[in-house]
Coordinates of C-alpha atoms and ligand atoms in Angstrom, one line a residue:
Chain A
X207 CA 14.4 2.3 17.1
X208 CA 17.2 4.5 15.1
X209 CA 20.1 6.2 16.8
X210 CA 20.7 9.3 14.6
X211 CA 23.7 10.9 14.9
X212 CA 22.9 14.6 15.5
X213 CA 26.2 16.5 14.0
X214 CA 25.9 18.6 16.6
X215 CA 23.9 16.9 19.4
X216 CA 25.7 13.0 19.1
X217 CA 23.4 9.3 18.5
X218 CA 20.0 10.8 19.6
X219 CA 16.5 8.4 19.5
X220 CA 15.3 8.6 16.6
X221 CA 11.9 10.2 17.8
X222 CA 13.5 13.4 18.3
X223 CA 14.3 13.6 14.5
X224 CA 11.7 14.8 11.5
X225 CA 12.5 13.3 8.2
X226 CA 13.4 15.4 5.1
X227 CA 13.9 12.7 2.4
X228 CA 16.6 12.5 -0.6
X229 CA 19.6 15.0 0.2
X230 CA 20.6 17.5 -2.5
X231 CA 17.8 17.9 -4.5
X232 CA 18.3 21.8 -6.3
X233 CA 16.2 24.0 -7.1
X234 CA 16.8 24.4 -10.7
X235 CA 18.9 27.1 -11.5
X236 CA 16.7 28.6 -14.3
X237 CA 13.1 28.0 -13.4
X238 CA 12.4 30.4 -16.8
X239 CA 13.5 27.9 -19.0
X240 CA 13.0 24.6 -17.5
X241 CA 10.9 22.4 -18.9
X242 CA 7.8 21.1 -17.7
X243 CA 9.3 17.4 -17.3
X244 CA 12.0 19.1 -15.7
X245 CA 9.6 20.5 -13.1
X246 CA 8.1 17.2 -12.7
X247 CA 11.5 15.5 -11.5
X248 CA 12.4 18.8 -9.2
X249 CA 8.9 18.5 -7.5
X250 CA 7.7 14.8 -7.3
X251 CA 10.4 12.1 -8.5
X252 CA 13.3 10.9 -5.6
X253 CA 15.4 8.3 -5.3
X254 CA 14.2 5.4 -3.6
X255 CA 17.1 2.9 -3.9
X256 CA 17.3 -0.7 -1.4
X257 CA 20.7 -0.3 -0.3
X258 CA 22.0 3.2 0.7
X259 CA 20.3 6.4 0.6
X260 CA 21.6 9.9 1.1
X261 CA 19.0 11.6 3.3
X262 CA 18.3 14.5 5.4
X263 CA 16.9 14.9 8.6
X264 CA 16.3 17.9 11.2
X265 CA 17.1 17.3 15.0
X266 CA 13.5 18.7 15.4
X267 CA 13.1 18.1 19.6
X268 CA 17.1 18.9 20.2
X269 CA 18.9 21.4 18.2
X270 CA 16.6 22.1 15.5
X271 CA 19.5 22.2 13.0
X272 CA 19.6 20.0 9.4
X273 CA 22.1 17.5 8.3
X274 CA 22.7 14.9 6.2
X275 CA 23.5 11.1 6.5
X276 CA 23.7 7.7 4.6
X277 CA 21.5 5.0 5.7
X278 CA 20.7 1.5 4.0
X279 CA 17.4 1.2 3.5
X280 CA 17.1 -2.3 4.3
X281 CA 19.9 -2.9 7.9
X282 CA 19.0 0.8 8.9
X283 CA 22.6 1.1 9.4
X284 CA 23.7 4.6 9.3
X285 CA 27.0 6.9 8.9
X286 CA 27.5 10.7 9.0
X287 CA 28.0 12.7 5.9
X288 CA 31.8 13.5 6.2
X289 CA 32.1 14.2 2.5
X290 CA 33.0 18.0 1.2
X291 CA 29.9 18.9 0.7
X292 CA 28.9 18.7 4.2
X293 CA 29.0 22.1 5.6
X294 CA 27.0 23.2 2.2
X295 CA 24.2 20.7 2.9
X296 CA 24.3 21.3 7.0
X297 CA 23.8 25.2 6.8
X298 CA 21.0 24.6 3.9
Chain B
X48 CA 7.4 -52.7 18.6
X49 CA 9.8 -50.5 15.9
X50 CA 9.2 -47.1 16.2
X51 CA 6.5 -45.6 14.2
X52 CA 7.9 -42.8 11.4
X53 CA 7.2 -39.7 13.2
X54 CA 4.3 -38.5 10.8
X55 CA 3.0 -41.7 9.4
X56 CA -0.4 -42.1 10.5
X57 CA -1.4 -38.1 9.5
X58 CA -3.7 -38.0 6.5
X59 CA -2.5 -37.2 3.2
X60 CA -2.0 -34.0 2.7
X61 CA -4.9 -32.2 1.0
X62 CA -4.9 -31.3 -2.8
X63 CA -3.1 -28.2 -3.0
X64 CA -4.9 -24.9 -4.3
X65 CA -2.0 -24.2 -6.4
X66 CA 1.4 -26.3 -8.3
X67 CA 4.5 -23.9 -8.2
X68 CA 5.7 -25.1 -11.7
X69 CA 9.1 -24.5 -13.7
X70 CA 9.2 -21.5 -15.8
X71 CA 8.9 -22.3 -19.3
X72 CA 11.3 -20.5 -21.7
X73 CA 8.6 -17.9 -23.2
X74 CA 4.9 -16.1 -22.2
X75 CA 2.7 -14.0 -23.9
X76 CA 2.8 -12.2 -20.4
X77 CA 4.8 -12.2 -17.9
X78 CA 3.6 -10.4 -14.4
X79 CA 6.1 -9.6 -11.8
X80 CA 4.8 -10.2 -8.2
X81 CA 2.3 -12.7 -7.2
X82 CA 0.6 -10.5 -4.6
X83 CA -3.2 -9.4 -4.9
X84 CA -2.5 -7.2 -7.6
X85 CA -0.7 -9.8 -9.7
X86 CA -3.1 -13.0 -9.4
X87 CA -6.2 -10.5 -10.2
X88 CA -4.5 -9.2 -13.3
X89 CA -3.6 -12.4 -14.5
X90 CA -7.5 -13.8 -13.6
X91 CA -9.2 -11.3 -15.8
X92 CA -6.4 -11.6 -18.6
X93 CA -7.3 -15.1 -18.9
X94 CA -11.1 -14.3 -18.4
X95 CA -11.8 -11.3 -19.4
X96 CA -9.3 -11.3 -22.6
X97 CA -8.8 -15.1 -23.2
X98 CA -5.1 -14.7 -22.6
X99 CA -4.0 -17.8 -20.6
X100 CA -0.2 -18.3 -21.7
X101 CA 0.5 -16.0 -18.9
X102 CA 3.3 -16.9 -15.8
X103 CA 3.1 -14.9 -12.5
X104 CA 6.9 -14.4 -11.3
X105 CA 7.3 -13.9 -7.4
X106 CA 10.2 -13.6 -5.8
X107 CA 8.8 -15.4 -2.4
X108 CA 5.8 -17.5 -1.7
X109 CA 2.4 -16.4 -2.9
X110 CA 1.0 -13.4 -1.8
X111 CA 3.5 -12.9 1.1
X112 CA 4.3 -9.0 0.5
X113 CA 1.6 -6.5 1.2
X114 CA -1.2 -9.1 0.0
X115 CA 0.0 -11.5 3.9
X116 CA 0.0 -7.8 5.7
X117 CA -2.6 -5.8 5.5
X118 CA -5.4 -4.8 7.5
X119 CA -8.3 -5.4 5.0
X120 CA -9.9 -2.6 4.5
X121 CA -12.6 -2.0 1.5
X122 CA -14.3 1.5 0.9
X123 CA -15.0 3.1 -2.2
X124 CA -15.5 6.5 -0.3
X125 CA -12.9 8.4 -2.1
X126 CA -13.1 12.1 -2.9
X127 CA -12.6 12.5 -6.6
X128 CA -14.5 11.6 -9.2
X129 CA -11.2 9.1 -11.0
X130 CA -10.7 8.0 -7.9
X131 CA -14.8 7.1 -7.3
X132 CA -14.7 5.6 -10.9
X133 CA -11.9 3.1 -9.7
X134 CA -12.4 2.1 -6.3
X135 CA -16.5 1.8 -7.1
X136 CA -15.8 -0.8 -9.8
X137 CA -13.6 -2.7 -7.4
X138 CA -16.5 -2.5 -4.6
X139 CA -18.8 -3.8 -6.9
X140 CA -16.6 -6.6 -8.0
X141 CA -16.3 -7.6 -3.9
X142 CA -19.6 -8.1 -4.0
X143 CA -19.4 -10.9 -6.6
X144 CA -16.7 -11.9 -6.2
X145 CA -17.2 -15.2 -3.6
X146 CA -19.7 -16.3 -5.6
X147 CA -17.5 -15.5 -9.1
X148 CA -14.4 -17.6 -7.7
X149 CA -16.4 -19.6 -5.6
X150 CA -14.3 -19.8 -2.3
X151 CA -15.0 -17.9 1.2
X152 CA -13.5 -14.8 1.4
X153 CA -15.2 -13.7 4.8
X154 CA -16.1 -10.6 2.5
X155 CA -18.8 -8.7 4.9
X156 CA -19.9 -5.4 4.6
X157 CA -20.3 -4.2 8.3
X158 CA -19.5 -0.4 6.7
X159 CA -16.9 1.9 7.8
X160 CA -16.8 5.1 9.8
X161 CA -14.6 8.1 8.9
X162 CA -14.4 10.8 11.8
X163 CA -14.0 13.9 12.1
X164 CA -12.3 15.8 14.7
X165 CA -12.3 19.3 14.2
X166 CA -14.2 21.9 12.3
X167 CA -12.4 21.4 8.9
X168 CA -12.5 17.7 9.2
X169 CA -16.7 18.3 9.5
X170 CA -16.5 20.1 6.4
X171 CA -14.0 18.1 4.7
X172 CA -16.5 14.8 5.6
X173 CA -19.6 16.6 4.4
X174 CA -18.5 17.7 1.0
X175 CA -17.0 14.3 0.6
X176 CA -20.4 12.7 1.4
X177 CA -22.0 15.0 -1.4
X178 CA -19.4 14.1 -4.1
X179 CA -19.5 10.5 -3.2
X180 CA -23.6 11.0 -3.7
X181 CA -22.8 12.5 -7.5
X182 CA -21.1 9.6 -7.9
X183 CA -24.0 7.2 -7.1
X184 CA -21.6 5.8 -4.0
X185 CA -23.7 5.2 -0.5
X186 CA -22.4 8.1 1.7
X187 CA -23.9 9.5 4.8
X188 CA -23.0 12.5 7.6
X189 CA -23.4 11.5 10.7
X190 CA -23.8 13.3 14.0
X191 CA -22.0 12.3 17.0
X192 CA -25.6 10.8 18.6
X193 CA -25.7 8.3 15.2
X194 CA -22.0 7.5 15.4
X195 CA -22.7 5.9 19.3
X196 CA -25.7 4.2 17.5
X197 CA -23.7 2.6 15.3
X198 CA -20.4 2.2 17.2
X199 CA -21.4 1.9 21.0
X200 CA -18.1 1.3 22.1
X201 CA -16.6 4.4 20.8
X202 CA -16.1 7.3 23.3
X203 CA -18.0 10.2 21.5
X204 CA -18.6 12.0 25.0
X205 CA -17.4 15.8 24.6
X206 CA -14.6 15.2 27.0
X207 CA -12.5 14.3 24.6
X208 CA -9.3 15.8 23.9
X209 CA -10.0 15.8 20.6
X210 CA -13.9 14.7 20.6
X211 CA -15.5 13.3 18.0
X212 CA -17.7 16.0 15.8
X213 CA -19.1 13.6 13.3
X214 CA -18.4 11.3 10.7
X215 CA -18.7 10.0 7.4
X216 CA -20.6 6.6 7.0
X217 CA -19.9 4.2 3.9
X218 CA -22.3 1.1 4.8
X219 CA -21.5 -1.0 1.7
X220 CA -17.4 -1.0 3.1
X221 CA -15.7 -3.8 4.8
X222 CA -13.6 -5.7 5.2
X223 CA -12.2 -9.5 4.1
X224 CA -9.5 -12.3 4.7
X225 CA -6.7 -11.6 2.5
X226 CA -5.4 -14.7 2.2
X227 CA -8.4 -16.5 1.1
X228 CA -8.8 -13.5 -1.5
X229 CA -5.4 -14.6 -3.1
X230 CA -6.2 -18.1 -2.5
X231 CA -9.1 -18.0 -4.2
X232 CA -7.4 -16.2 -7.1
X233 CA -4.7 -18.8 -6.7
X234 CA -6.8 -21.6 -7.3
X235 CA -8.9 -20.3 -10.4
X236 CA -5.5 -19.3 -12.2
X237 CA -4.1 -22.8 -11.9
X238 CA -7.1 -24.5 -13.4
X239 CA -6.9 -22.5 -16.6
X240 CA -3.4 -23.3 -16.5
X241 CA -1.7 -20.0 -15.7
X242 CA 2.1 -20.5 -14.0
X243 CA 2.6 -19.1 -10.8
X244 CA 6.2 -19.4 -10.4
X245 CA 7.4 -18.8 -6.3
X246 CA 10.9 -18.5 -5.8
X247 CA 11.6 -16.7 -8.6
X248 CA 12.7 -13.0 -8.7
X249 CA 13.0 -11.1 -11.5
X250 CA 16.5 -8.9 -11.4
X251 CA 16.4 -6.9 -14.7
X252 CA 15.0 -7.0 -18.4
X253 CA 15.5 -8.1 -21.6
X254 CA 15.2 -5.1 -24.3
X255 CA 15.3 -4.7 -28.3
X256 CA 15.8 -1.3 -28.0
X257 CA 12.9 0.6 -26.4
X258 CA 11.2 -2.3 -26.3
X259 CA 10.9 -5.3 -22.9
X260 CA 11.0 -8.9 -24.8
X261 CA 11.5 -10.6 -21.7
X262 CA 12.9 -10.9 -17.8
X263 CA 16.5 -11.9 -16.1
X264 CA 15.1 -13.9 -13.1
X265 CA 17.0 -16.2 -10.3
X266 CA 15.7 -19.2 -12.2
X267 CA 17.2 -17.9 -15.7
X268 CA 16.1 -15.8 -18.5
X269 CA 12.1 -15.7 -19.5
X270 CA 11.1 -14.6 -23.2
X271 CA 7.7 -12.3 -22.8
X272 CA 5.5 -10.7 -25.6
X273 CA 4.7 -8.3 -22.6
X274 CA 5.7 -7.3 -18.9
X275 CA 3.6 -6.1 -16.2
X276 CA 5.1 -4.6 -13.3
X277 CA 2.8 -5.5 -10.0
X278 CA 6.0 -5.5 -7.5
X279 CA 4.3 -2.7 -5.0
X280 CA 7.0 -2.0 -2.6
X281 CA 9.7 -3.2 -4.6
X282 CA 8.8 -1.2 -8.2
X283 CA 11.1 1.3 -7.9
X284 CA 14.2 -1.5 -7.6
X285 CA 12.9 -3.0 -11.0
X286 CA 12.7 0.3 -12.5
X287 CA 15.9 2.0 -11.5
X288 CA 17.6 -1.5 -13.8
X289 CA 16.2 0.1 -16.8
X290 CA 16.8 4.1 -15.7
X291 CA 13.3 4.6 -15.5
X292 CA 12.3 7.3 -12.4
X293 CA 8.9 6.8 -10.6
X294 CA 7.7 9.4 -8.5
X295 CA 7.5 6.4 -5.4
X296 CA 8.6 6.2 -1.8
X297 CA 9.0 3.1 -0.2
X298 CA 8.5 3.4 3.7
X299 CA 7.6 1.0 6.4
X300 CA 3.5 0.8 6.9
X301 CA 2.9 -1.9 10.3
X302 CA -0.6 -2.6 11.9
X303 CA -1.0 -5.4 14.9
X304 CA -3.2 -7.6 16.0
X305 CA -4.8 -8.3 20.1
X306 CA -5.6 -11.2 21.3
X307 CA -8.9 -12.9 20.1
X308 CA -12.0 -11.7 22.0
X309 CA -15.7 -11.4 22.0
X310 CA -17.2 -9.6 19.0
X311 CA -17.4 -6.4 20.5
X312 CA -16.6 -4.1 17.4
X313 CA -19.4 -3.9 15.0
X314 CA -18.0 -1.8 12.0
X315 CA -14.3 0.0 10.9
X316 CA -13.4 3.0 12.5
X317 CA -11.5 5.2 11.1
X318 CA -9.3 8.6 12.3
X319 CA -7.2 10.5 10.3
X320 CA -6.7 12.9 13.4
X321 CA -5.8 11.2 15.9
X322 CA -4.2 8.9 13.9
X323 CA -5.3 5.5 14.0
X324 CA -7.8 2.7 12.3
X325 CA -9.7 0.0 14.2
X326 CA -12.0 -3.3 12.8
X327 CA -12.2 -7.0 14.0
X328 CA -11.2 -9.7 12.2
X329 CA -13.9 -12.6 12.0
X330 CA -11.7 -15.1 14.6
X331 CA -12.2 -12.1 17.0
X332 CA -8.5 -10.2 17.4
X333 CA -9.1 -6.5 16.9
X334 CA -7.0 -5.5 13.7
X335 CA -5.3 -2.1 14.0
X336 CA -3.2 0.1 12.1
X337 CA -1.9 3.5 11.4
X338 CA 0.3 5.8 9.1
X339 CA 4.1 5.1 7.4
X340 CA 7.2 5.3 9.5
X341 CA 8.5 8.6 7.9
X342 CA 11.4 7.2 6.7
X343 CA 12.1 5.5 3.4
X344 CA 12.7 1.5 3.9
X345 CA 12.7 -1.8 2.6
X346 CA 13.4 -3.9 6.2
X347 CA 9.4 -4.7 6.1
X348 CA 10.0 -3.3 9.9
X349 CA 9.1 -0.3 11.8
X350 CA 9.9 1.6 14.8
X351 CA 8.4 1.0 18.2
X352 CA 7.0 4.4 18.8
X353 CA 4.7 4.3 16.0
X354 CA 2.9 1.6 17.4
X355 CA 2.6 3.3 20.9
X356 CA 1.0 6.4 19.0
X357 CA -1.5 4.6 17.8
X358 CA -2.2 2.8 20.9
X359 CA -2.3 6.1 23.0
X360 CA -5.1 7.1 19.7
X361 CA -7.1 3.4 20.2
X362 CA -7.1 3.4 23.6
X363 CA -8.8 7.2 24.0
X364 CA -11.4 6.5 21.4
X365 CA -12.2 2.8 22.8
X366 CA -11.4 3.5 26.2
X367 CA -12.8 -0.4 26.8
X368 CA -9.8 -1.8 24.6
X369 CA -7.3 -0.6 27.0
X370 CA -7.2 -4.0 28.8
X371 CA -6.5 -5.7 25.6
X372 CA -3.1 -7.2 24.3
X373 CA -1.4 -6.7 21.6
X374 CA -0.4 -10.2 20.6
X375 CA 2.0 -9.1 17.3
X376 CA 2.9 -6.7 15.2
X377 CA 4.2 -6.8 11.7
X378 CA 4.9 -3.8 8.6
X379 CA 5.4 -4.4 5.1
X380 CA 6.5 -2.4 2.6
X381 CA 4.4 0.8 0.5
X382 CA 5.1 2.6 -2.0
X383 CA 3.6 6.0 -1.4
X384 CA 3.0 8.6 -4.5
X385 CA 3.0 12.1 -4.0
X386 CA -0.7 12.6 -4.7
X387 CA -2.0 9.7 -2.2
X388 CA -3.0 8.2 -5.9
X389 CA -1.9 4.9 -7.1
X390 CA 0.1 5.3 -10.8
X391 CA -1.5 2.4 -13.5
X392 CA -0.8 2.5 -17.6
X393 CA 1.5 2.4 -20.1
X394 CA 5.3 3.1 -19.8
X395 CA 8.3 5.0 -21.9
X396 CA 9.1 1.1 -22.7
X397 CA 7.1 -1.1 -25.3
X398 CA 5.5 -3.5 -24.0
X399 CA 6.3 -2.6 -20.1
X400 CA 3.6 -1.9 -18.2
X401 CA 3.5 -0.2 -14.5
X402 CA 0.9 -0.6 -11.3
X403 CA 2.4 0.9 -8.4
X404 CA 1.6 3.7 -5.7
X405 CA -1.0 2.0 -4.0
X406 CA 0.5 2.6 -0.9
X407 CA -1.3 1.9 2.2
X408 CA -4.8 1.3 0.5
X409 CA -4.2 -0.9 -2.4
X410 CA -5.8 -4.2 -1.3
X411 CA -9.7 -2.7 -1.8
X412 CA -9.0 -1.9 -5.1
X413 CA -7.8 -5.8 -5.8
X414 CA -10.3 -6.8 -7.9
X415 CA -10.6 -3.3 -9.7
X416 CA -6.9 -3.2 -10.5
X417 CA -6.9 -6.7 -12.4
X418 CA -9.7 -5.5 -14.4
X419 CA -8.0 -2.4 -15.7
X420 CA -4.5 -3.5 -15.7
X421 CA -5.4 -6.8 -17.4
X422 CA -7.5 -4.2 -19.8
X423 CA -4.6 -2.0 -20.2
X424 CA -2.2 -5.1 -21.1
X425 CA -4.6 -6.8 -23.8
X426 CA -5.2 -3.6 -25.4
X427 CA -2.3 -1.5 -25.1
X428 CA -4.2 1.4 -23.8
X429 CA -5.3 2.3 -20.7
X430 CA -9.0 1.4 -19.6
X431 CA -10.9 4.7 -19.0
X432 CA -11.3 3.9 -15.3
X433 CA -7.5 3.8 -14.7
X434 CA -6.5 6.6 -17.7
X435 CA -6.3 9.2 -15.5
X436 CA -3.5 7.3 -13.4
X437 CA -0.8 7.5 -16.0
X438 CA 2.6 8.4 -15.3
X439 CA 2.3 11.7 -16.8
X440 CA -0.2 13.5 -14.5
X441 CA 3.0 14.2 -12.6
X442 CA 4.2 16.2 -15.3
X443 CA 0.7 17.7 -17.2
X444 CA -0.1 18.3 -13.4
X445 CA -3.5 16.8 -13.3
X446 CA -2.6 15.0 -9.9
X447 CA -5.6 13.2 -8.5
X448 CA -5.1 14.1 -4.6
X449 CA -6.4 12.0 -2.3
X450 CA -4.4 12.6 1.2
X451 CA -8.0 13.9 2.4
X452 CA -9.7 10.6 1.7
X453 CA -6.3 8.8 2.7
X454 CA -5.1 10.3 5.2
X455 CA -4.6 7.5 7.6
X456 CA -2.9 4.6 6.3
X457 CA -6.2 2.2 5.5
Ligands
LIG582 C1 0.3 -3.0 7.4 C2 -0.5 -2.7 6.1 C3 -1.9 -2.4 6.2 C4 -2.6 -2.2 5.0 N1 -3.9 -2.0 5.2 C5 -4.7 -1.9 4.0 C6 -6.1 -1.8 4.2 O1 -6.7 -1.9 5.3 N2 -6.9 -1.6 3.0 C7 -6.3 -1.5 1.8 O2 -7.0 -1.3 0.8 N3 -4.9 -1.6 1.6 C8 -4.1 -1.8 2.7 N4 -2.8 -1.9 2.6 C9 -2.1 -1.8 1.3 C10 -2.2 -3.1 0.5 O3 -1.7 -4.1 1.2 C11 -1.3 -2.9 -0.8 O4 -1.6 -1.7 -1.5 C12 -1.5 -4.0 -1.8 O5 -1.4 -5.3 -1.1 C13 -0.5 -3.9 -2.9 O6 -0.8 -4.8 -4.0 P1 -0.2 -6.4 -3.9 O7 -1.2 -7.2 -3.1 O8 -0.1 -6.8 -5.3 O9 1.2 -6.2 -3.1 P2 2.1 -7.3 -2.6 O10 1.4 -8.4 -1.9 O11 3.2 -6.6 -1.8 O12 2.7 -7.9 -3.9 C14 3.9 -7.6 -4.6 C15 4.7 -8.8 -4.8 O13 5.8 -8.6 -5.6 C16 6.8 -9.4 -5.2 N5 8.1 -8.9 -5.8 C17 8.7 -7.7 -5.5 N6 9.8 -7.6 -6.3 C18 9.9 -8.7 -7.1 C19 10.8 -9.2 -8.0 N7 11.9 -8.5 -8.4 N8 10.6 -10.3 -8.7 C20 9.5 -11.1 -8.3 N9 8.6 -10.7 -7.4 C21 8.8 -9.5 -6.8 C22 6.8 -9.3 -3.7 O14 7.5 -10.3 -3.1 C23 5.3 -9.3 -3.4 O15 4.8 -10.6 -3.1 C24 -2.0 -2.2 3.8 C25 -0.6 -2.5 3.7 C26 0.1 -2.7 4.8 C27 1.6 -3.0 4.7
LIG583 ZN1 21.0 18.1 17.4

């Protein structure tokens, strides 16, 4: 079992918690003119390193809010995004 | 009276299946990961093709990734037509294929039943019975009353929270010992004097260019006229060393075994809603799995609750099984595509080639894959049965989508 630290809510089980995958994937900013590889990446291509990954996931049975965190993919060993672009990614 | 050497009076040890030789400095082909999908690929390069200057590179022991942990399931009840073209061809190479490689593989056909569970999954079912039947593949519907007739120990009373409505019936699926199946594999490579090098991992490439000429590995550089890529779990690290993407996950998939008990389970049961597969293995435990831990992961662990899910799921349907034990759990690691479709052909690199995706249903298709990879390799082109696998279906958008068929992990 994961503890999940919850910015909100504090190291919750991790059964409370839906997964959302890679963080910070955009939307690309001109659909019009991107290409159809482009699409491709947007839609079906993520990272998927062994060693740390910068993920999302939703505190679906507690607050119901999203937020980020980095976890290694291999210990499971995970820390709270505390970098500047936190409060963008929590309120996405 | 000296003490006897602790040991001395066991037999010699047997003559082994396999030699674990040093890597020479150059192949023709080099293949990275001696799982299933590696040792069959390298079998029908050297007998389908004639190409025998071939080394297997795995970063273990033998067929100790995906190959040691799955739960053996073989079906060819797919809903597409690429996806019938593929898995067909590897179901009618499992029913050679003891005889071709002449070892046991416990290969035995006791057929597999898909239920259904609500209204959509009935119609989902039936119109995947009719396109199996286009595609010449043995596919039945079967009412609830049939299903007890051919799985008496599965609850199909109404009372069901979720009862069953019906199911689809494959009778030519199966299931068979994995290990023997690489084994087997194992044995026939050595004799035509293919090198299946354990211990060695392969930690980035040589390149002229655009083009692969050969592999950095633990145990030192290896020259290679071509490189085929049959890592499962583990693609996606290989890949990232040379900046190419692949549109893979890698996430924990575990199953678990009971104790061993009286045959009691005829056939394979399988539930995509309620979330859990059934069989029993030939020694007698009953072999059980489910779906992925959501998470991405390469610990080859996952988390407790998924296994209590899919107990809660075995125990409604076999109500009888709620006595049993589980004796041991394990997960590997699968690399899971976006379309529930495995990803087989030619790469942006020269001589590179790719087989990943197969996710949590790759081991059926063991057979089929070494046919068309080892076809793709020789001849620099895709065979027609794997073609419409290529890496770029996730850009033309011609995704083959199989989560109906695949739902459950199997
Ligand atoms: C719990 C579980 C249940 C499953 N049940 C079924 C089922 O019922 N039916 C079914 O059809 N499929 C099932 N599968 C899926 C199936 O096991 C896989 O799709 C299939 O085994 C993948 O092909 P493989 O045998 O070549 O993989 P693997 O056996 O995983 O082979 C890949 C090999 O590559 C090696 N490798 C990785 N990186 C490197 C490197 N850098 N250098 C050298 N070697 C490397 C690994 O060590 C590994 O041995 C299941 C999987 C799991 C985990
Ligand atoms: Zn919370």
């Amino acid at each position: 079992m994961m503890l999940i630290p919850c910015p909100w809510c504090g190291p919750r089980n991790e059964i409370e918690f839906h997964y959302g995958g890679q963080a910070d994937v955009h939307y690309p900013s001109d659909p019009r003119s991107t290409s159809d590889e482009d699409w491709a990446h947007f839609l079906f291509f993520r990272d998927n390193p062994k060693g740390v990954f910068t993920e999302r996931w939703s505190h679906a049975a507690g607050c119901r809010r999203w937020f980020t965190v980095h976890r290694d993919t291999v210990t499971n060993e995970i820390h709270p995004d505390d970098s500047a672009s936190a409060a963008r990614t929590v309120t996405r | 009276m000296a003490p006897r050497t602790p040991g001395a009076d066991l037999p010699e040890h047997p003559d082994w299946l396999w030699h674990s030789p040093d890597p020479k400095p150059s192949y023709d082909v080099v293949i990275v990961g001696g799982g299933g999908h590696g040792l069959a690929t390298a079998y029908y390069l050297a007998v389908n093709h004639g190409i025998t200057n071939v080394a297997v590179l795995e970063r273990g022991w033998l067929a100790g990734g995906n190959m040691a942990r799955n739960t053996t399931i073989i079906r060819s009840n797919y809903l597409w037509d690429e996806s019938a073209g593929l898995y067909e061809h590897a179901l009618k190479l499992w029913e050679g294929l003891e005889d071709e490689l002449d070892y046991p593989l416990l290969f035995s056909q006791r057929g597999v039943l898909n239920l259904a569970h609500s209204l959509q999954e009935v119609r989902d079912g039936v119109r995947r019975v009719n396109a199996n039947r286009l595609n010449g593949i043995d596919a039945e519907w079967l009412d609830p009353h049939q299903v007890a007739e051919i799985c008496p120990i599965l609850n199909t009373s109404p009372d069901l929270r979720y009862p069953v409505l019906g199911a689809t019936w494959q009778p030519r699926a199966g299931i068979a010992k994995h290990d023997h199946v690489a084994w087997a594999f194992a044995r026939a490579l050595d004799r035509m004097g293919v090198d299946l090098i354990q211990g060695c991992e392969v930690t980035g490439f040589e390149r002229v260019g655009d083009r692969v000429v050969g592999v950095n590995t633990s145990r030192g550089p290896i020259r290679a006229g071509k490189v085929a890529l049959a890592a499962a779990g583990h693609t996606s690290v290989l890949a990232d060393t040379l900046g190419l993407r692949l549109p893979i996950q890698s996430h924990p998939l575990q199953a678990l075994v009971s104790e061993l008990l009286e045959p009691v389970h005829p056939t394979v049961v399988m539930s995509n809603s309620v979330h859990v597969y059934v069989s029993q293995a030939h020694k007698g435990e009953l072999v059980l799995g489910a779906g992925i831990d959501a998470h991405n992961s390469y610990s080859q662990r996952g988390a407790f609750h998924t296994i209590e899910r899919e107990m809660t799921a075995a125990v409604e349907l076999f109500p009888m099984f709620a006595r049993a034990h589980v004796l041991r759990t394990w997960g590997g690691v699968v690399d899971v595509t976006p379309d529930a479709s495995a990803i087989m052909g030619l790469t942006p690199f020269e001589g590179l080639y790719v087989n990943c995706g197969w996710g949590t249903g790759g081991f059926k298709s063991t057979p089929g894959v070494g046919w068309c990879y080892a076809h793709t390799i020789a001849c620099d082109e895709p065979h027609p049965l794997n073609a419409p696998f290529s890496l770029e279906r996730f850009t033309t958008g011609a995704l083959v989508d199989e989560h109906g068929a695949a739902g459950v992990a199997h």
